[in-house]
Short mmCIF file of C-alpha atoms in Angstrom, two decimals:
data_model
loop_
_atom_site.label_atom_id
_atom_site.label_comp_id
_atom_site.label_asym_id
_atom_site.label_seq_id
_atom_site.Cartn_x
_atom_site.Cartn_y
_atom_site.Cartn_z
CA MET A 1 0.00 0.00 0.00
CA THR A 2 1.33 3.43 -0.94
CA PRO A 3 2.07 5.54 2.12
CA SER A 4 0.65 9.02 2.12
CA PHE A 5 3.10 11.83 1.49
CA ASP A 6 2.40 13.33 4.91
CA ASP A 7 3.11 10.01 6.63
CA PHE A 8 6.31 9.68 4.66
CA VAL A 9 7.45 13.17 5.61
CA ALA A 10 6.61 12.62 9.28
CA GLU A 11 8.66 9.46 9.30
CA GLN A 12 11.57 10.41 7.06
CA VAL A 13 12.19 14.12 7.51
CA THR A 14 14.66 13.65 10.36
CA PRO A 15 16.72 10.90 8.67
CA LEU A 16 16.76 12.97 5.49
CA LEU A 17 17.87 16.07 7.36
CA ARG A 18 20.58 14.08 9.11
CA TYR A 19 21.84 12.69 5.84
CA ALA A 20 21.70 16.10 4.18
CA THR A 21 23.55 17.71 7.10
CA VAL A 22 26.38 15.22 6.86
CA LEU A 23 26.43 15.52 3.09
CA THR A 24 26.47 19.30 2.95
CA CYS A 25 28.31 20.04 6.20
CA ASP A 26 25.82 22.88 6.51
CA PRO A 27 22.59 22.51 8.50
CA HIS A 28 21.02 25.52 6.77
CA LEU A 29 21.80 24.18 3.34
CA ALA A 30 20.58 20.78 4.48
CA GLN A 31 17.21 22.30 5.39
CA ASP A 32 16.97 24.03 2.00
CA VAL A 33 17.92 20.91 0.11
CA VAL A 34 15.43 18.73 1.99
CA GLN A 35 12.65 21.27 1.52
CA GLU A 36 13.24 21.45 -2.23
CA VAL A 37 13.39 17.71 -2.55
CA LEU A 38 10.23 17.12 -0.52
CA LEU A 39 8.34 19.73 -2.55
CA ARG A 40 9.30 17.99 -5.76
CA ALA A 41 8.61 14.58 -4.27
CA GLN A 42 5.14 15.71 -3.26
CA GLN A 43 4.36 16.72 -6.87
CA LYS A 44 5.40 13.25 -8.09
CA TRP A 45 4.23 11.29 -5.07
CA ASP A 46 1.90 9.05 -7.03
CA ARG A 47 4.95 7.59 -8.75
CA ILE A 48 7.49 7.85 -5.93
CA GLY A 49 5.13 6.44 -3.34
CA SER A 50 4.61 3.34 -5.43
CA VAL A 51 8.29 2.35 -5.76
CA ASP A 52 9.70 -0.35 -3.49
CA LEU A 53 11.74 1.95 -1.28
CA PRO A 54 10.44 5.49 -1.42
CA HIS A 55 12.91 6.67 1.21
CA ALA A 56 15.85 5.41 -0.87
CA TYR A 57 14.47 7.18 -3.90
CA VAL A 58 14.08 10.44 -2.02
CA LYS A 59 17.51 10.04 -0.49
CA ARG A 60 18.93 9.83 -3.97
CA MET A 61 17.01 12.98 -4.84
CA VAL A 62 18.69 14.67 -1.89
CA THR A 63 22.09 13.55 -3.16
CA ASN A 64 21.40 14.82 -6.64
CA GLU A 65 20.03 18.08 -5.30
CA TYR A 66 23.17 18.61 -3.28
CA LEU A 67 25.43 17.75 -6.22
CA SER A 68 23.62 20.20 -8.46
CA TRP A 69 23.12 22.93 -5.90
CA ARG A 70 24.12 26.14 -7.57
CA ARG A 71 23.87 28.64 -4.81
CA ARG A 72 26.71 31.08 -4.41
CA ARG A 73 26.95 30.19 -0.77
CA ALA A 74 29.09 27.13 -1.34
CA ALA A 75 28.89 24.52 1.36
CA LYS A 76 32.59 24.47 1.93
CA ASP A 77 32.62 28.15 2.84
CA VAL A 78 29.79 27.72 5.29
CA ALA A 79 31.18 24.58 6.76
CA LEU A 80 34.33 26.38 7.75
CA CYS A 81 32.35 28.67 9.99
CA MET A 82 31.72 26.63 13.06
CA THR A 83 29.50 29.28 14.54
CA THR A 84 27.01 28.41 11.83
CA LEU A 85 26.89 24.85 13.01
CA GLU A 86 26.67 25.87 16.61
CA SER A 87 23.90 28.37 15.97
CA VAL A 88 21.69 25.55 14.80
CA THR A 89 22.64 22.94 17.30
CA PRO A 90 25.39 23.46 19.84
CA PRO A 91 28.06 20.80 19.89
CA VAL A 92 27.55 18.18 22.49
CA SER A 93 30.14 18.00 25.17
CA ASP A 94 33.01 15.71 24.45
CA THR A 95 35.49 14.95 27.10
CA THR A 96 37.87 13.09 24.88
CA HIS A 97 40.95 14.69 23.38
CA HIS A 98 39.76 13.58 19.91
CA TYR A 99 37.16 16.32 19.78
CA ASP A 100 39.38 18.91 18.16
CA GLU A 101 40.77 16.37 15.75
CA ARG A 102 37.28 15.51 14.62
CA GLU A 103 36.48 19.18 14.09
CA ALA A 104 39.62 19.62 12.06
CA MET A 105 38.70 16.55 10.02
CA LEU A 106 35.23 17.98 9.42
CA GLN A 107 36.75 21.12 8.02
CA ARG A 108 38.90 19.09 5.67
CA ILE A 109 35.92 17.01 4.57
CA ALA A 110 33.99 20.20 3.91
CA LYS A 111 36.74 21.33 1.52
CA LEU A 112 36.52 18.21 -0.62
CA PRO A 113 34.97 18.41 -4.07
CA ARG A 114 31.29 17.57 -3.90
CA LYS A 115 31.40 14.14 -5.48
CA GLN A 116 34.36 13.08 -3.37
CA ARG A 117 32.58 14.32 -0.27
CA ALA A 118 29.40 12.50 -1.22
CA ALA A 119 31.37 9.30 -1.80
CA ILE A 120 33.07 9.66 1.60
CA VAL A 121 29.75 10.24 3.35
CA LEU A 122 28.10 7.27 1.67
CA ARG A 123 31.04 5.02 2.49
CA TYR A 124 31.86 6.04 6.04
CA TYR A 125 28.53 7.35 7.31
CA GLU A 126 26.01 5.26 5.38
CA ASN A 127 28.36 2.23 5.12
CA TYR A 128 27.45 1.71 1.47
CA GLU A 129 29.32 -0.68 -0.81
CA ASP A 130 31.00 0.69 -3.94
CA SER A 131 28.16 -0.61 -6.09
CA GLU A 132 25.54 1.17 -3.97
CA ILE A 133 27.55 4.39 -4.02
CA ALA A 134 27.93 4.10 -7.77
CA GLN A 135 24.19 3.71 -8.11
CA MET A 136 23.53 6.64 -5.83
CA LEU A 137 25.98 8.93 -7.64
CA GLY A 138 25.12 7.63 -11.09
CA CYS A 139 28.66 6.66 -11.98
CA ALA A 140 30.85 3.57 -12.40
CA GLU A 141 32.24 1.67 -9.42
CA GLY A 142 35.74 2.47 -10.61
CA THR A 143 34.87 6.13 -10.46
CA VAL A 144 33.63 5.65 -6.89
CA ARG A 145 36.88 4.00 -5.87
CA SER A 146 38.76 6.83 -7.53
CA HIS A 147 36.72 9.47 -5.67
CA ILE A 148 37.28 7.76 -2.34
CA SER A 149 40.96 7.14 -2.97
CA ARG A 150 41.60 10.76 -3.85
CA ALA A 151 39.55 12.02 -0.92
CA LEU A 152 41.40 9.80 1.52
CA ALA A 153 44.73 10.93 0.12
CA THR A 154 43.72 14.55 0.66
CA LEU A 155 42.42 13.94 4.14
CA ARG A 156 45.49 11.89 5.16
CA MET A 157 47.92 14.42 3.75
CA GLU A 158 46.35 17.18 5.75
CA HIS A 159 45.81 15.08 8.81
CA THR A 160 48.34 15.91 11.50
CA PRO A 161 47.29 14.38 14.81
CA GLN A 162 47.10 16.97 17.56
CA PRO A 163 48.39 16.26 21.01
CA ALA A 164 45.64 15.87 23.57
CA GLY A 165 44.28 19.16 24.92
CA VAL A 166 45.78 21.34 22.15
CA GLY A 167 42.76 21.59 19.86
CA LEU A 168 41.63 24.16 17.36
CA ARG A 169 39.32 26.71 18.88
CA LEU A 170 35.96 26.60 17.19
CA GLY A 171 35.37 29.24 14.57
CA GLU A 172 38.78 30.76 15.01
CA GLY A 173 39.79 32.45 11.81
CA LEU A 174 37.62 30.19 9.76
CA SER A 175 34.78 32.31 8.57
CA MET B 1 40.19 0.54 9.12
CA ASN B 2 43.06 2.95 9.74
CA ASP B 3 43.14 6.00 11.98
CA THR B 4 42.12 8.39 9.21
CA GLU B 5 39.09 6.35 8.25
CA GLN B 6 38.13 5.96 11.90
CA LEU B 7 38.46 9.71 12.36
CA ILE B 8 36.31 10.34 9.31
CA LYS B 9 33.57 8.12 10.72
CA GLU B 10 33.71 9.86 14.07
CA ALA B 11 33.72 13.32 12.43
CA LEU B 12 30.71 12.52 10.31
CA GLY B 13 28.94 11.01 13.31
CA GLN B 14 29.63 14.18 15.24
CA LEU B 15 28.28 16.26 12.35
CA ALA B 16 25.15 14.13 12.26
CA GLU B 17 24.48 15.07 15.87
CA ARG B 18 24.07 18.64 14.66
CA THR B 19 21.16 17.78 12.45
CA PRO B 20 18.64 20.62 12.78
CA HIS B 21 15.29 20.06 14.37
CA PRO B 22 12.72 19.11 11.69
CA GLY B 23 10.24 21.78 12.90
CA PRO B 24 11.51 24.66 10.74
CA THR B 25 11.79 22.39 7.71
CA LEU B 26 8.25 21.11 8.15
CA ASN B 27 6.91 24.63 8.66
CA ALA B 28 8.75 25.92 5.59
CA LEU B 29 7.50 22.95 3.61
CA ARG B 30 3.96 23.63 4.74
CA ARG B 31 4.26 27.31 3.76
CA LYS B 32 5.73 26.50 0.36
CA ARG B 33 3.06 23.91 -0.34
CA LYS B 34 0.38 26.44 0.55
CA ARG B 35 2.03 29.05 -1.66
CA GLN B 36 2.24 26.50 -4.44
CA ARG B 37 -1.49 25.78 -4.14
CA ASN B 38 -2.18 29.51 -4.18
CA ASN B 39 0.03 29.92 -7.22
CA ILE B 40 -1.81 27.13 -8.99
CA PHE B 41 -5.07 28.85 -8.12
CA LEU B 42 -3.71 32.20 -9.34
CA ILE B 43 -2.37 30.66 -12.53
CA ALA B 44 -5.68 28.93 -13.15
CA THR B 45 -7.56 32.16 -12.49
CA ALA B 46 -5.21 34.13 -14.71
CA GLY B 47 -5.56 31.48 -17.39
CA VAL B 48 -9.33 31.67 -17.30
CA ALA B 49 -9.16 35.47 -17.42
CA ALA B 50 -6.71 35.38 -20.33
CA VAL B 51 -8.93 32.99 -22.25
CA ALA B 52 -11.92 35.23 -21.59
CA VAL B 53 -9.99 38.27 -22.83
CA LEU B 54 -8.85 36.41 -25.94
CA ILE B 55 -12.37 35.25 -26.69
CA PHE B 56 -13.69 38.77 -26.18
CA ALA B 57 -10.93 40.26 -28.33
CA GLY B 58 -11.57 37.62 -30.97
CA VAL B 59 -15.28 38.34 -31.04
CA VAL B 60 -15.07 42.12 -30.96
CA ALA B 61 -11.97 42.71 -33.02
CA SER B 62 -11.83 39.79 -35.40
CA ASP B 63 -12.79 42.09 -38.20
CA ARG B 64 -9.79 44.25 -37.55
CA TYR B 65 -6.36 43.93 -39.00
CA ALA B 66 -3.10 45.70 -38.45
CA PRO B 67 -3.10 48.71 -40.75
CA PRO B 68 -0.12 49.01 -43.07
CA ALA B 69 2.75 51.22 -42.02
CA HIS B 70 2.69 54.71 -43.46
CA ASN B 71 5.38 53.96 -45.98
CA ASP B 72 3.47 50.88 -47.09
CA ALA B 73 0.20 52.69 -47.59
CA ALA B 74 0.55 53.09 -51.32
CA ALA B 75 1.39 49.45 -51.75
CA ALA B 76 -1.58 48.46 -49.65
CA LEU B 77 -3.94 50.61 -51.63
CA MET B 78 -2.63 49.68 -55.05
CA PRO B 79 -1.17 46.21 -55.12
CA THR B 80 1.60 45.85 -57.63
CA ASN B 81 2.27 42.16 -57.44
CA SER B 82 -0.26 39.40 -57.37
CA GLY B 83 2.55 36.82 -57.37
CA ALA B 84 2.02 33.40 -55.95
CA GLN B 85 0.69 34.79 -52.67
CA GLY B 86 -1.90 37.03 -54.28
CA VAL B 87 -3.68 40.02 -52.82
CA GLU B 88 -5.37 39.78 -49.44
CA ILE B 89 -9.16 39.96 -49.55
CA ARG B 90 -9.12 40.15 -45.74
CA TYR B 91 -12.82 39.90 -44.93
CA THR B 92 -15.60 37.45 -45.42
CA PRO B 93 -19.22 37.31 -44.24
CA HIS B 94 -20.44 34.17 -42.55
CA TRP B 95 -24.09 34.77 -43.31
CA LEU B 96 -25.81 35.70 -46.55
CA PRO B 97 -29.42 35.51 -47.70
CA ASN B 98 -30.29 31.99 -48.76
CA GLY B 99 -29.10 30.96 -52.22
CA TYR B 100 -26.62 33.77 -52.82
CA VAL B 101 -23.43 32.99 -54.72
CA GLU B 102 -20.31 35.05 -55.28
CA THR B 103 -19.81 36.46 -58.76
CA PHE B 104 -17.43 39.40 -58.45
CA ARG B 105 -14.22 40.37 -56.72
CA SER B 106 -12.26 43.55 -57.03
CA VAL B 107 -9.01 44.62 -55.40
CA GLY B 108 -6.97 47.76 -55.48
CA ASP B 109 -7.87 51.09 -53.96
CA GLU B 110 -10.83 49.37 -52.34
CA THR B 111 -11.77 45.73 -52.13
CA THR B 112 -15.21 44.55 -53.17
CA ARG B 113 -16.99 41.21 -53.15
CA VAL B 114 -20.44 40.71 -54.64
CA TRP B 115 -22.99 37.94 -54.12
CA VAL B 116 -26.19 37.52 -56.10
CA PRO B 117 -29.02 34.99 -56.09
CA ALA B 118 -27.87 31.85 -57.91
CA SER B 119 -30.64 32.40 -60.43
CA ALA B 120 -29.09 35.73 -61.41
CA LYS B 121 -25.45 34.73 -61.60
CA GLU B 122 -25.38 34.83 -65.41
CA GLN B 123 -25.99 38.57 -65.34
CA ASP B 124 -22.96 40.80 -65.66
CA PRO B 125 -22.40 42.21 -62.18
CA THR B 126 -20.58 45.20 -63.63
CA GLN B 127 -23.83 46.35 -65.21
CA GLN B 128 -26.49 48.17 -63.20
CA THR B 129 -29.35 45.76 -63.73
CA GLY B 130 -31.22 46.32 -60.52
CA ALA B 131 -31.03 42.64 -59.67
CA ALA B 132 -30.72 41.63 -56.06
CA ARG B 133 -27.20 41.65 -54.72
CA VAL B 134 -25.17 41.89 -51.54
CA SER B 135 -21.74 43.45 -51.56
CA LEU B 136 -19.00 43.77 -49.00
CA ARG B 137 -16.33 46.40 -49.40
CA ASN B 138 -13.49 47.79 -47.38
CA LEU B 139 -13.18 51.48 -48.07
CA ARG B 140 -10.31 53.90 -47.83
CA SER B 141 -12.30 56.20 -45.58
CA LEU B 142 -15.76 56.90 -44.28
CA PRO B 143 -18.11 58.44 -46.86
CA ASP B 144 -19.97 61.69 -46.23
CA LEU B 145 -22.36 60.60 -43.51
CA ALA B 146 -24.84 63.45 -43.78
CA GLY B 147 -28.30 61.93 -43.73
CA TRP B 148 -27.13 58.55 -42.45
CA ALA B 149 -28.67 57.07 -39.31
CA GLU B 150 -26.40 55.94 -36.51
CA THR B 151 -26.41 52.32 -35.50
CA SER B 152 -23.84 49.78 -34.34
CA VAL B 153 -22.25 46.63 -35.66
CA ARG B 154 -21.13 44.27 -32.92
CA GLY B 155 -20.57 47.16 -30.56
CA LEU B 156 -18.80 49.34 -33.11
CA LYS B 157 -20.26 52.62 -34.28
CA ALA B 158 -21.99 52.29 -37.65
CA TRP B 159 -24.15 54.29 -40.02
CA VAL B 160 -26.93 53.15 -42.30
CA ARG B 161 -29.07 54.63 -45.02
CA THR B 162 -31.45 53.42 -47.69
CA VAL B 163 -31.27 55.10 -51.06
CA GLN B 164 -32.92 54.92 -54.40
CA GLY B 165 -30.04 54.54 -56.79
CA GLN B 166 -29.85 54.27 -60.52
CA SER B 167 -31.07 50.70 -60.38
CA LEU B 168 -34.50 49.40 -59.67
CA GLY B 169 -35.59 49.21 -56.07
CA THR B 170 -33.77 50.59 -53.05
CA THR B 171 -30.30 49.90 -51.80
CA THR B 172 -29.41 49.79 -48.13
CA GLU B 173 -25.88 50.84 -47.31
CA LEU B 174 -24.31 50.11 -43.96
CA VAL B 175 -20.87 51.36 -43.07
CA TRP B 176 -18.84 50.92 -39.90
CA ARG B 177 -15.34 51.58 -38.78
CA ALA B 178 -13.22 48.80 -37.42
CA GLN B 179 -9.53 49.43 -37.94
CA GLU B 180 -10.61 49.59 -41.54
CA VAL B 181 -13.83 51.08 -42.86
CA LEU B 182 -16.18 48.31 -43.99
CA SER B 183 -19.37 48.57 -45.94
CA VAL B 184 -22.20 46.22 -46.71
CA SER B 185 -24.82 47.11 -49.28
CA VAL B 186 -27.99 45.18 -49.97
CA ARG B 187 -30.21 45.61 -52.96
CA GLY B 188 -33.41 43.83 -53.88
CA GLU B 189 -34.12 42.26 -50.51
CA GLY B 190 -37.41 42.80 -48.71
CA ASN B 191 -35.92 44.23 -45.54
CA GLY B 192 -32.64 45.64 -46.72
CA GLN B 193 -31.54 47.11 -43.41
CA GLU B 194 -32.18 43.95 -41.46
CA THR B 195 -30.33 41.91 -44.09
CA ALA B 196 -27.45 44.37 -44.16
CA MET B 197 -27.16 44.30 -40.36
CA ARG B 198 -27.18 40.54 -40.30
CA VAL B 199 -24.52 40.30 -43.01
CA ALA B 200 -22.38 42.92 -41.26
CA ASP B 201 -22.69 41.13 -37.93
CA SER B 202 -21.28 38.01 -39.54
CA VAL B 203 -18.25 39.67 -41.18
CA ARG B 204 -14.92 38.42 -39.87
CA ALA B 205 -11.32 38.98 -40.81
CA ASP B 206 -10.07 36.11 -42.91
CA ALA B 207 -6.38 36.05 -43.68
CA LYS B 208 -6.76 32.93 -45.81
CA ILE B 209 -8.77 34.56 -48.55
CA ARG B 210 -6.54 35.87 -51.27
CA TYR B 211 -7.12 37.11 -54.76
CA LEU B 212 -4.93 35.51 -57.40
CA ALA B 213 -5.23 37.56 -60.55
CA PRO B 214 -5.26 35.55 -63.79
CA PHE B 215 -2.95 38.09 -65.41
CA THR B 216 -0.80 41.10 -64.67
CA LEU B 217 0.28 44.06 -66.73
CA ASP B 218 3.76 45.26 -65.88
CA GLY B 219 3.49 43.26 -62.66
CA LYS B 220 0.21 44.86 -61.60
CA PRO B 221 -2.63 42.37 -61.19
CA ALA B 222 -5.94 42.54 -62.94
CA SER B 223 -8.12 44.35 -60.44
CA ASP B 224 -11.52 42.85 -61.23
CA ILE B 225 -12.78 39.39 -61.97
CA TRP B 226 -16.34 38.22 -62.40
CA GLY B 227 -18.22 35.29 -63.81
CA SER B 228 -20.91 32.68 -63.33
CA THR B 229 -18.88 29.49 -62.93
CA LEU B 230 -15.26 28.54 -62.45
CA ASN B 231 -14.99 28.04 -66.21
CA ARG B 232 -16.84 31.17 -67.29
CA TRP B 233 -15.16 34.31 -66.11
CA THR B 234 -13.67 37.60 -67.15
CA ALA B 235 -10.81 39.52 -65.59
CA GLN B 236 -10.00 43.13 -66.21
CA TRP B 237 -7.14 45.58 -65.71
CA ARG B 238 -7.85 49.22 -66.34
CA SER B 239 -6.18 52.60 -66.28
CA GLU B 240 -7.12 55.94 -67.75
CA GLN B 241 -5.51 55.05 -71.05
CA VAL B 242 -6.11 51.36 -71.47
CA VAL B 243 -8.42 48.52 -70.52
CA VAL B 244 -7.09 44.97 -70.70
CA THR B 245 -9.53 42.09 -70.47
CA LEU B 246 -8.92 38.35 -70.29
CA SER B 247 -11.95 36.16 -70.71
CA THR B 248 -13.07 32.62 -71.28
CA SER B 249 -15.72 33.97 -73.64
CA ALA B 250 -15.11 35.38 -77.12
CA PRO B 251 -15.52 39.14 -77.36
CA ALA B 252 -18.30 40.69 -79.38
CA GLN B 253 -15.76 42.01 -81.86
CA ALA B 254 -15.44 39.79 -84.90
CA GLY B 255 -12.82 40.27 -87.56
CA GLY B 256 -10.55 43.25 -88.00
CA THR B 257 -7.07 43.93 -89.32
CA PRO B 258 -4.77 40.97 -88.75
CA VAL B 259 -1.81 41.69 -86.56
CA THR B 260 0.87 39.57 -84.97
CA VAL B 261 0.76 39.92 -81.24
CA ARG B 262 2.40 37.80 -78.55
CA GLY B 263 3.64 35.56 -81.34
CA LYS B 264 0.11 34.79 -82.42
CA GLU B 265 -2.28 36.14 -84.96
CA GLY B 266 -4.68 38.65 -83.56
CA ALA B 267 -6.92 41.34 -84.95
CA ILE B 268 -7.41 45.05 -84.45
CA ALA B 269 -10.71 46.74 -85.02
CA GLY B 270 -10.98 50.39 -84.14
CA ASP B 271 -9.23 50.94 -80.82
CA THR B 272 -9.46 47.30 -79.72
CA LEU B 273 -6.99 44.51 -80.16
CA VAL B 274 -8.06 40.89 -79.72
CA VAL B 275 -5.86 37.83 -79.55
CA ARG B 276 -6.46 34.28 -78.41
CA ASP B 277 -3.81 32.98 -76.06
CA SER B 278 -3.74 29.82 -73.93
CA GLY B 279 -7.39 29.19 -74.75
CA LEU B 280 -8.45 32.62 -73.45
CA TRP B 281 -9.39 35.83 -75.20
CA LEU B 282 -7.14 38.79 -74.51
CA THR B 283 -8.52 42.18 -75.38
CA VAL B 284 -6.69 45.50 -75.19
CA SER B 285 -8.62 48.73 -75.69
CA GLY B 286 -7.33 52.26 -75.60
CA GLY B 287 -8.72 55.16 -77.57
CA SER B 288 -5.51 57.14 -77.43
CA LEU B 289 -3.21 54.25 -78.25
CA SER B 290 -1.75 53.50 -81.63
CA THR B 291 -1.73 50.03 -83.14
CA ASP B 292 1.86 49.57 -82.11
CA GLU B 293 1.07 50.68 -78.59
CA LEU B 294 -1.85 48.25 -78.40
CA VAL B 295 0.39 45.43 -79.59
CA HIS B 296 3.14 46.49 -77.20
CA THR B 297 0.67 46.62 -74.31
CA ALA B 298 -0.66 43.17 -75.13
CA GLY B 299 2.91 41.90 -75.16
CA ARG B 300 3.42 43.14 -71.63
CA VAL B 301 0.52 41.09 -70.30
CA SER B 302 1.63 38.12 -68.26
CA LEU B 303 -0.84 35.27 -67.80
CA GLN B 304 -0.81 33.84 -64.28
CA HIS B 305 -1.93 30.61 -62.64
CA MET B 306 -3.15 29.25 -65.94
CA GLU B 307 -2.92 25.64 -64.83
CA HIS B 308 -4.97 26.30 -61.71
CA PRO B 309 -6.73 29.63 -62.06
CA ASP B 310 -8.19 30.97 -58.85
CA THR B 311 -11.79 30.81 -59.98
CA ASN B 312 -13.21 28.06 -57.79
CA TRP B 313 -15.09 30.63 -55.75
CA ILE B 314 -17.07 31.94 -58.73
CA GLY B 315 -20.71 30.93 -58.59
CA LYS B 316 -20.45 29.48 -55.11
CA GLY B 317 -22.08 30.45 -51.84
CA LEU B 318 -20.57 30.43 -48.36
#
């Protein structure tokens, strides 16, 4: 039975927002992307609601929307401003010394080209296989492996582990 | 999984914890959906309004056409090339008294179409016989309206009068100004004014109707054509000096001085030259023209559309 669009939204809006936030590194952009996608999905709900996995379909729409987002306010610029992230949801307390390293890694991820970033998110956040990522991004598996390989090389090259307690101060010089 | 990959997972997990609350997204979605519905309503309303305006404009102004630019005025008033596209007739009535057929068309300074009862179609419409007829003309300007009664044609100001002309019976003339001045005249009908009003009400612009002259003289099309059937017709070109006629019927003139014209043997009697060409009779008349000038004029006539002459309309009703 086809779920109603309202039921779908009630159930999936949070997972979609979470995915979009990780994908875009920008909660505001994530909200915009999800809104646009849900509006379009609503117009075609007769068809989307009848596919086997509507949430997977809409998730792919979110990915495509992010990859084709043409706004001047590029995600990587926004992602560098930690105050933007904090204004939406303050960071949870983290008592471990890895906190600053994770923030630094986030900034590096945010600088990646969009397709590389999407491949990294699908691999390490969604735990997708290469074939699933290829399907999601609409490219060959070899291209996926290439995206991930290049992204990892960039992230490793820039990754310099910080000694415990000497972290980057949030938002410092990053906007 | 190495340290970098582990750090990536942790960083993305940390970012996921900053997912915004769905409330603002749901509210924005709700607002946009409402706006979308309103837009659809507005678009639908605007569409209905636009259709209504188009229908209204079509009904009220369908008998209007864009007037020619000033520098094209002369060309519009005196066509110089009938060519393959012909001369626009522009207007057609969609109601006529029962049994009327078209027997005459004229283009040039003014455009005229004439319909007569089918029983009278053999009569020469260029002669004032007094027989019943309905004509539609577009005029260069309004006539002197002194003595005319005001009326309206489909909401447009109009004037009407009934006169006793040279012919038998009365003629009702109705004139109105669209973007062009149009005139309907009715002769030999019981209630001329009512018939004229009804014909005028049915007149619409018709870009498809064109006049294809059967011949041209120096590129200028024959201005008049009349007849009773598609195979019995006469076309005429006239100026102050010369009248050129092309007809399916033999002229009254018989005999005359033989003369070679258009590579064929013709005859000249008095001020009229006659030659048969392509199965048609070509006549050139001009009181002030010499024999050579008559022959030269005949040589400048160019027959047009001979394989498919535009005469299908002759003797037919609406």
